[in-house]
Amino acid sequence: MKLNDEQIERYGRNIILKEVGGSGQERLLESKVLIIGAGGLGSPAALYLAAAGVGTIGIVDGDRVDLSNLQRQIIHFTGDVGERKTESAKEKIEFLNPDVRVKTYDEIATSNNILDIIHDYDFIVDGTDNFPAKFLINDACVMSGRPFSHAGILMFYGQTITVLPHESACFRCLFLGPPPPGSVPSCREAGILGGVAGLFGTIQAVEALKYILGTGGLLAGRLLTVDTLTMSFREIKVKKNPRCPVCGENPAITSLVDYEQEACNLKI
Ligand code: ZN
């Protein structure tokens, strides 16, 4: 594809970067990124990816906008309360950048639909708010070879890692399975500072952009943890676990598992 004059002006600050240039911008416009969860993480991720000119953005979410979401889910506005999150997000993305094609999936990701949905995308952003979904996304991405960004947030804290299946550690290389339901407090129980969600969703967007551009060093094999109360950033190197049940040498998990969703339905 060839950039037109309007696109050269719109994306000028990208194009001037030697790591992007005109060809990188064209690559972004041809790329497809899927965001699972249009909440605290997915909102900033979607806006930055749209602003950068990612040509196709998929949004998966089965929820409707609630007043209590607006403290951190910045793609949704007061007038959207009661609307489907997918539609609310699509509308804002289209306002922001008409170059972007938005595909909506008004459903929760499950073992039945996730492989079909992720199949069409170059990179996946995990913006979900519960452990069952995070393990499901990890396993589906590893099994289908799709790179993805994981992030988890609570109160003033968060962690994020990028997974390149079979090249770098996956989420199950770090954590074998979900914690027992109720053992880890949810954001509804413990709270979350909205800006912390913004910080992590933005990191996830930057990881997706770097992956598409093939530039810089991804957070693959590096778990970044942040304590925003002290504003301390730490990095923990993580290796692929040869005994990992999904990406190890003899994987025990070869089909997708639906963990108990009810008891662990945390709302970020
Ligand atoms: Zn693994």
Short mmCIF file of C-alpha atoms and ligand atoms in Angstrom, two decimals:
data_model
loop_
_atom_site.label_atom_id
_atom_site.label_comp_id
_atom_site.label_asym_id
_atom_site.label_seq_id
_atom_site.Cartn_x
_atom_site.Cartn_y
_atom_site.Cartn_z
CA MET A 1 0.00 0.00 0.00
CA LYS A 2 1.08 3.58 -0.58
CA LEU A 3 0.56 6.33 2.01
CA ASN A 4 -1.55 9.26 0.83
CA ASP A 5 -0.85 12.91 1.75
CA GLU A 6 -3.29 12.89 4.65
CA GLN A 7 -1.71 9.75 6.09
CA ILE A 8 1.79 11.23 5.75
CA GLU A 9 0.58 14.18 7.82
CA ARG A 10 -1.38 12.10 10.35
CA TYR A 11 1.47 9.68 11.01
CA GLY A 12 4.32 12.16 10.55
CA ARG A 13 5.67 11.73 14.11
CA ASN A 14 5.80 7.96 13.57
CA ILE A 15 7.32 8.20 10.11
CA ILE A 16 10.12 10.53 11.25
CA LEU A 17 11.35 7.78 13.61
CA LYS A 18 14.01 5.77 11.83
CA GLU A 19 12.60 2.58 13.43
CA VAL A 20 9.26 3.24 11.69
CA GLY A 21 9.67 5.26 8.49
CA GLY A 22 7.20 5.09 5.61
CA SER A 23 7.55 1.33 5.21
CA GLY A 24 6.96 0.71 8.94
CA GLN A 25 3.85 2.87 8.82
CA GLU A 26 2.59 0.89 5.85
CA ARG A 27 3.24 -2.30 7.81
CA LEU A 28 1.22 -0.96 10.75
CA LEU A 29 -1.68 -0.11 8.44
CA GLU A 30 -1.62 -3.67 7.09
CA SER A 31 -1.38 -5.27 10.55
CA LYS A 32 -4.08 -6.85 12.70
CA VAL A 33 -4.11 -6.73 16.50
CA LEU A 34 -6.71 -8.38 18.72
CA ILE A 35 -7.60 -6.96 22.13
CA ILE A 36 -9.37 -9.36 24.48
CA GLY A 37 -11.21 -7.28 27.08
CA ALA A 38 -12.25 -3.65 26.45
CA GLY A 39 -11.61 -2.65 30.07
CA GLY A 40 -8.87 -0.93 32.06
CA LEU A 41 -6.02 -2.45 30.02
CA GLY A 42 -7.81 -2.77 26.68
CA SER A 43 -9.00 0.86 26.61
CA PRO A 44 -5.59 2.59 26.45
CA ALA A 45 -4.19 -0.24 24.32
CA ALA A 46 -6.99 0.20 21.76
CA LEU A 47 -6.65 4.00 21.63
CA TYR A 48 -2.86 3.98 21.15
CA LEU A 49 -2.98 1.20 18.57
CA ALA A 50 -5.71 3.05 16.68
CA ALA A 51 -3.87 6.35 16.86
CA ALA A 52 -0.70 4.69 15.58
CA GLY A 53 -2.57 3.40 12.52
CA VAL A 54 -2.88 -0.33 13.16
CA GLY A 55 -5.13 -1.16 10.22
CA THR A 56 -7.36 -3.79 11.83
CA ILE A 57 -8.23 -3.94 15.51
CA GLY A 58 -10.37 -6.75 16.90
CA ILE A 59 -12.18 -6.24 20.21
CA VAL A 60 -13.54 -9.16 22.25
CA ASP A 61 -15.84 -8.36 25.18
CA GLY A 62 -19.23 -9.67 26.25
CA ASP A 63 -19.97 -6.96 28.84
CA ARG A 64 -21.86 -3.70 28.86
CA VAL A 65 -20.46 -0.40 30.17
CA ASP A 66 -21.14 0.18 33.87
CA LEU A 67 -20.78 3.49 35.71
CA SER A 68 -18.11 1.94 37.96
CA ASN A 69 -15.98 1.16 34.86
CA LEU A 70 -15.41 4.80 33.93
CA GLN A 71 -12.78 5.44 36.63
CA ARG A 72 -10.23 3.55 34.48
CA GLN A 73 -11.79 2.24 31.24
CA ILE A 74 -11.07 5.43 29.33
CA ILE A 75 -12.46 4.40 25.96
CA HIS A 76 -15.98 4.48 27.48
CA PHE A 77 -17.75 7.74 28.37
CA THR A 78 -20.66 8.59 30.69
CA GLY A 79 -23.16 8.48 27.84
CA ASP A 80 -22.10 4.91 27.03
CA VAL A 81 -23.32 3.42 30.31
CA GLY A 82 -25.52 0.46 29.42
CA GLU A 83 -24.06 0.11 25.89
CA ARG A 84 -22.10 -2.91 24.70
CA LYS A 85 -18.39 -2.35 25.39
CA THR A 86 -17.47 -3.59 21.92
CA GLU A 87 -19.74 -1.01 20.25
CA SER A 88 -18.62 1.81 22.56
CA ALA A 89 -14.96 1.02 21.82
CA LYS A 90 -15.58 0.71 18.07
CA GLU A 91 -17.26 4.11 17.98
CA LYS A 92 -14.32 5.87 19.74
CA ILE A 93 -11.72 4.18 17.57
CA GLU A 94 -13.57 5.26 14.43
CA PHE A 95 -13.82 8.83 15.74
CA LEU A 96 -10.10 8.82 16.41
CA ASN A 97 -8.88 7.26 13.18
CA PRO A 98 -11.05 6.37 10.18
CA ASP A 99 -8.13 4.38 8.69
CA VAL A 100 -8.78 1.64 11.25
CA ARG A 101 -11.16 -1.24 10.55
CA VAL A 102 -12.69 -2.49 13.81
CA LYS A 103 -14.01 -6.03 14.15
CA THR A 104 -16.12 -6.67 17.23
CA TYR A 105 -16.78 -9.96 19.00
CA ASP A 106 -19.58 -9.41 21.49
CA GLU A 107 -18.81 -12.53 23.49
CA ILE A 108 -16.55 -13.88 26.21
CA ALA A 109 -13.49 -15.77 24.96
CA THR A 110 -13.93 -19.48 25.67
CA SER A 111 -12.30 -22.75 24.63
CA ASN A 112 -14.95 -23.00 21.90
CA ASN A 113 -14.33 -19.70 20.11
CA ILE A 114 -10.85 -18.43 20.98
CA LEU A 115 -8.82 -20.38 18.40
CA ASP A 116 -11.10 -19.21 15.57
CA ILE A 117 -10.92 -15.59 16.76
CA ILE A 118 -7.15 -15.31 17.26
CA HIS A 119 -6.40 -17.08 14.00
CA ASP A 120 -6.83 -13.87 11.97
CA TYR A 121 -4.47 -11.69 14.03
CA ASP A 122 -0.74 -10.92 14.11
CA PHE A 123 -0.57 -10.08 17.82
CA ILE A 124 -2.90 -10.47 20.80
CA VAL A 125 -3.28 -8.10 23.79
CA ASP A 126 -4.59 -9.86 26.89
CA GLY A 127 -6.66 -7.18 28.60
CA THR A 128 -8.76 -9.61 30.65
CA ASP A 129 -9.37 -9.43 34.36
CA ASN A 130 -9.43 -13.01 35.60
CA PHE A 131 -7.10 -15.98 35.83
CA PRO A 132 -9.21 -18.47 33.84
CA ALA A 133 -9.18 -16.10 30.85
CA LYS A 134 -5.45 -15.44 31.18
CA PHE A 135 -4.59 -19.16 31.12
CA LEU A 136 -7.02 -19.75 28.25
CA ILE A 137 -5.39 -16.97 26.19
CA ASN A 138 -1.90 -18.25 27.01
CA ASP A 139 -2.70 -21.81 25.99
CA ALA A 140 -4.57 -20.80 22.82
CA CYS A 141 -1.75 -18.47 21.75
CA VAL A 142 0.96 -21.08 22.46
CA MET A 143 -0.98 -23.80 20.61
CA SER A 144 -1.56 -21.59 17.58
CA GLY A 145 1.81 -19.83 17.64
CA ARG A 146 0.39 -16.34 18.17
CA PRO A 147 2.54 -13.80 20.07
CA PHE A 148 0.78 -11.95 22.88
CA SER A 149 1.20 -9.49 25.72
CA HIS A 150 0.08 -10.47 29.21
CA ALA A 151 -0.61 -7.92 31.93
CA GLY A 152 -2.13 -8.21 35.39
CA ILE A 153 -2.91 -5.31 37.72
CA LEU A 154 -4.21 -4.82 41.27
CA MET A 155 -4.28 -1.78 43.57
CA PHE A 156 -1.04 0.13 42.79
CA TYR A 157 0.81 -2.83 41.28
CA GLY A 158 1.13 -4.63 38.03
CA GLN A 159 3.15 -7.07 35.97
CA THR A 160 3.55 -7.65 32.26
CA ILE A 161 5.38 -10.01 29.95
CA THR A 162 5.38 -10.64 26.22
CA VAL A 163 5.18 -14.24 25.05
CA LEU A 164 6.65 -15.48 21.77
CA PRO A 165 5.34 -19.06 21.73
CA HIS A 166 8.06 -21.73 21.77
CA GLU A 167 10.75 -19.03 21.74
CA SER A 168 10.30 -17.36 25.14
CA ALA A 169 8.70 -18.30 28.46
CA CYS A 170 4.90 -18.51 28.44
CA PHE A 171 2.59 -17.58 31.30
CA ARG A 172 2.42 -21.24 32.37
CA CYS A 173 6.23 -21.45 32.50
CA LEU A 174 5.87 -18.97 35.41
CA PHE A 175 2.59 -20.09 36.95
CA LEU A 176 1.47 -23.67 36.41
CA GLY A 177 -2.25 -22.93 36.77
CA PRO A 178 -4.79 -20.50 38.21
CA PRO A 179 -4.76 -19.92 41.97
CA PRO A 180 -7.69 -21.41 43.87
CA PRO A 181 -10.79 -19.23 43.41
CA GLY A 182 -10.96 -16.56 46.13
CA SER A 183 -7.29 -16.89 47.15
CA VAL A 184 -6.22 -13.72 45.31
CA PRO A 185 -8.37 -10.61 45.81
CA SER A 186 -9.99 -9.05 42.77
CA CYS A 187 -9.85 -5.38 41.78
CA ARG A 188 -13.47 -5.14 42.87
CA GLU A 189 -12.45 -6.29 46.34
CA ALA A 190 -9.05 -4.61 46.64
CA GLY A 191 -9.33 -1.66 44.25
CA ILE A 192 -7.19 -0.40 41.38
CA LEU A 193 -5.87 3.07 40.67
CA GLY A 194 -7.08 3.92 37.16
CA GLY A 195 -3.75 5.25 35.97
CA VAL A 196 -2.06 1.95 36.79
CA ALA A 197 -4.32 0.23 34.27
CA GLY A 198 -3.42 3.00 31.80
CA LEU A 199 0.30 2.46 32.34
CA PHE A 200 0.10 -1.26 31.68
CA GLY A 201 -2.31 -1.07 28.75
CA THR A 202 0.02 1.46 27.16
CA ILE A 203 3.02 -0.84 27.64
CA GLN A 204 1.02 -3.61 25.95
CA ALA A 205 0.27 -1.33 22.98
CA VAL A 206 3.94 -0.41 22.61
CA GLU A 207 4.92 -4.09 22.69
CA ALA A 208 2.39 -4.84 19.92
CA LEU A 209 3.71 -1.95 17.80
CA LYS A 210 7.36 -3.02 18.26
CA TYR A 211 6.49 -6.61 17.36
CA ILE A 212 4.80 -5.50 14.12
CA LEU A 213 7.67 -3.16 13.28
CA GLY A 214 10.28 -5.80 14.18
CA THR A 215 12.22 -3.27 16.21
CA GLY A 216 13.62 -2.89 19.71
CA GLY A 217 13.69 -5.45 22.50
CA LEU A 218 10.41 -7.03 23.49
CA LEU A 219 9.53 -8.01 27.07
CA ALA A 220 9.96 -11.64 25.99
CA GLY A 221 11.59 -13.67 28.76
CA ARG A 222 11.41 -10.60 31.02
CA LEU A 223 8.63 -10.08 33.55
CA LEU A 224 8.30 -6.37 34.31
CA THR A 225 6.78 -5.59 37.70
CA VAL A 226 5.87 -2.08 38.80
CA ASP A 227 4.98 -0.70 42.23
CA THR A 228 3.57 2.73 41.48
CA LEU A 229 3.36 3.69 45.17
CA THR A 230 7.15 3.88 45.23
CA MET A 231 7.39 4.09 41.43
CA SER A 232 9.77 1.13 41.38
CA PHE A 233 10.23 -0.78 38.14
CA ARG A 234 11.79 -4.27 38.41
CA GLU A 235 12.60 -6.81 35.78
CA ILE A 236 12.79 -10.54 36.41
CA LYS A 237 14.42 -12.72 33.76
CA VAL A 238 12.35 -15.82 33.11
CA LYS A 239 13.42 -18.84 31.08
CA LYS A 240 11.28 -21.29 29.21
CA ASN A 241 10.42 -24.13 31.58
CA PRO A 242 11.18 -27.50 29.91
CA ARG A 243 8.50 -29.01 32.17
CA CYS A 244 5.89 -26.38 31.25
CA PRO A 245 2.56 -28.21 30.79
CA VAL A 246 1.79 -26.33 27.56
CA CYS A 247 5.06 -25.29 25.88
CA GLY A 248 7.45 -27.81 27.52
CA GLU A 249 9.07 -30.89 26.01
CA ASN A 250 6.23 -33.25 26.94
CA PRO A 251 3.15 -31.04 27.25
CA ALA A 252 0.40 -32.46 29.46
CA ILE A 253 -2.09 -29.89 28.20
CA THR A 254 -2.86 -30.39 24.53
CA SER A 255 -6.39 -29.03 24.41
CA LEU A 256 -7.93 -25.90 25.89
CA VAL A 257 -9.16 -25.94 29.48
CA ASP A 258 -12.13 -23.91 30.72
CA TYR A 259 -11.45 -23.23 34.37
CA GLU A 260 -14.29 -22.35 36.74
CA GLN A 261 -15.29 -18.87 35.55
CA GLU A 262 -17.96 -18.19 38.14
CA ALA A 263 -15.87 -18.19 41.29
CA CYS A 264 -13.06 -16.22 39.74
CA ASN A 265 -14.94 -13.58 37.79
CA LEU A 266 -12.74 -10.66 38.78
CA LYS A 267 -13.56 -7.25 37.35
CA ILE A 268 -10.64 -4.98 36.61
ZN ZN B 1 5.42 -22.43 28.90
#
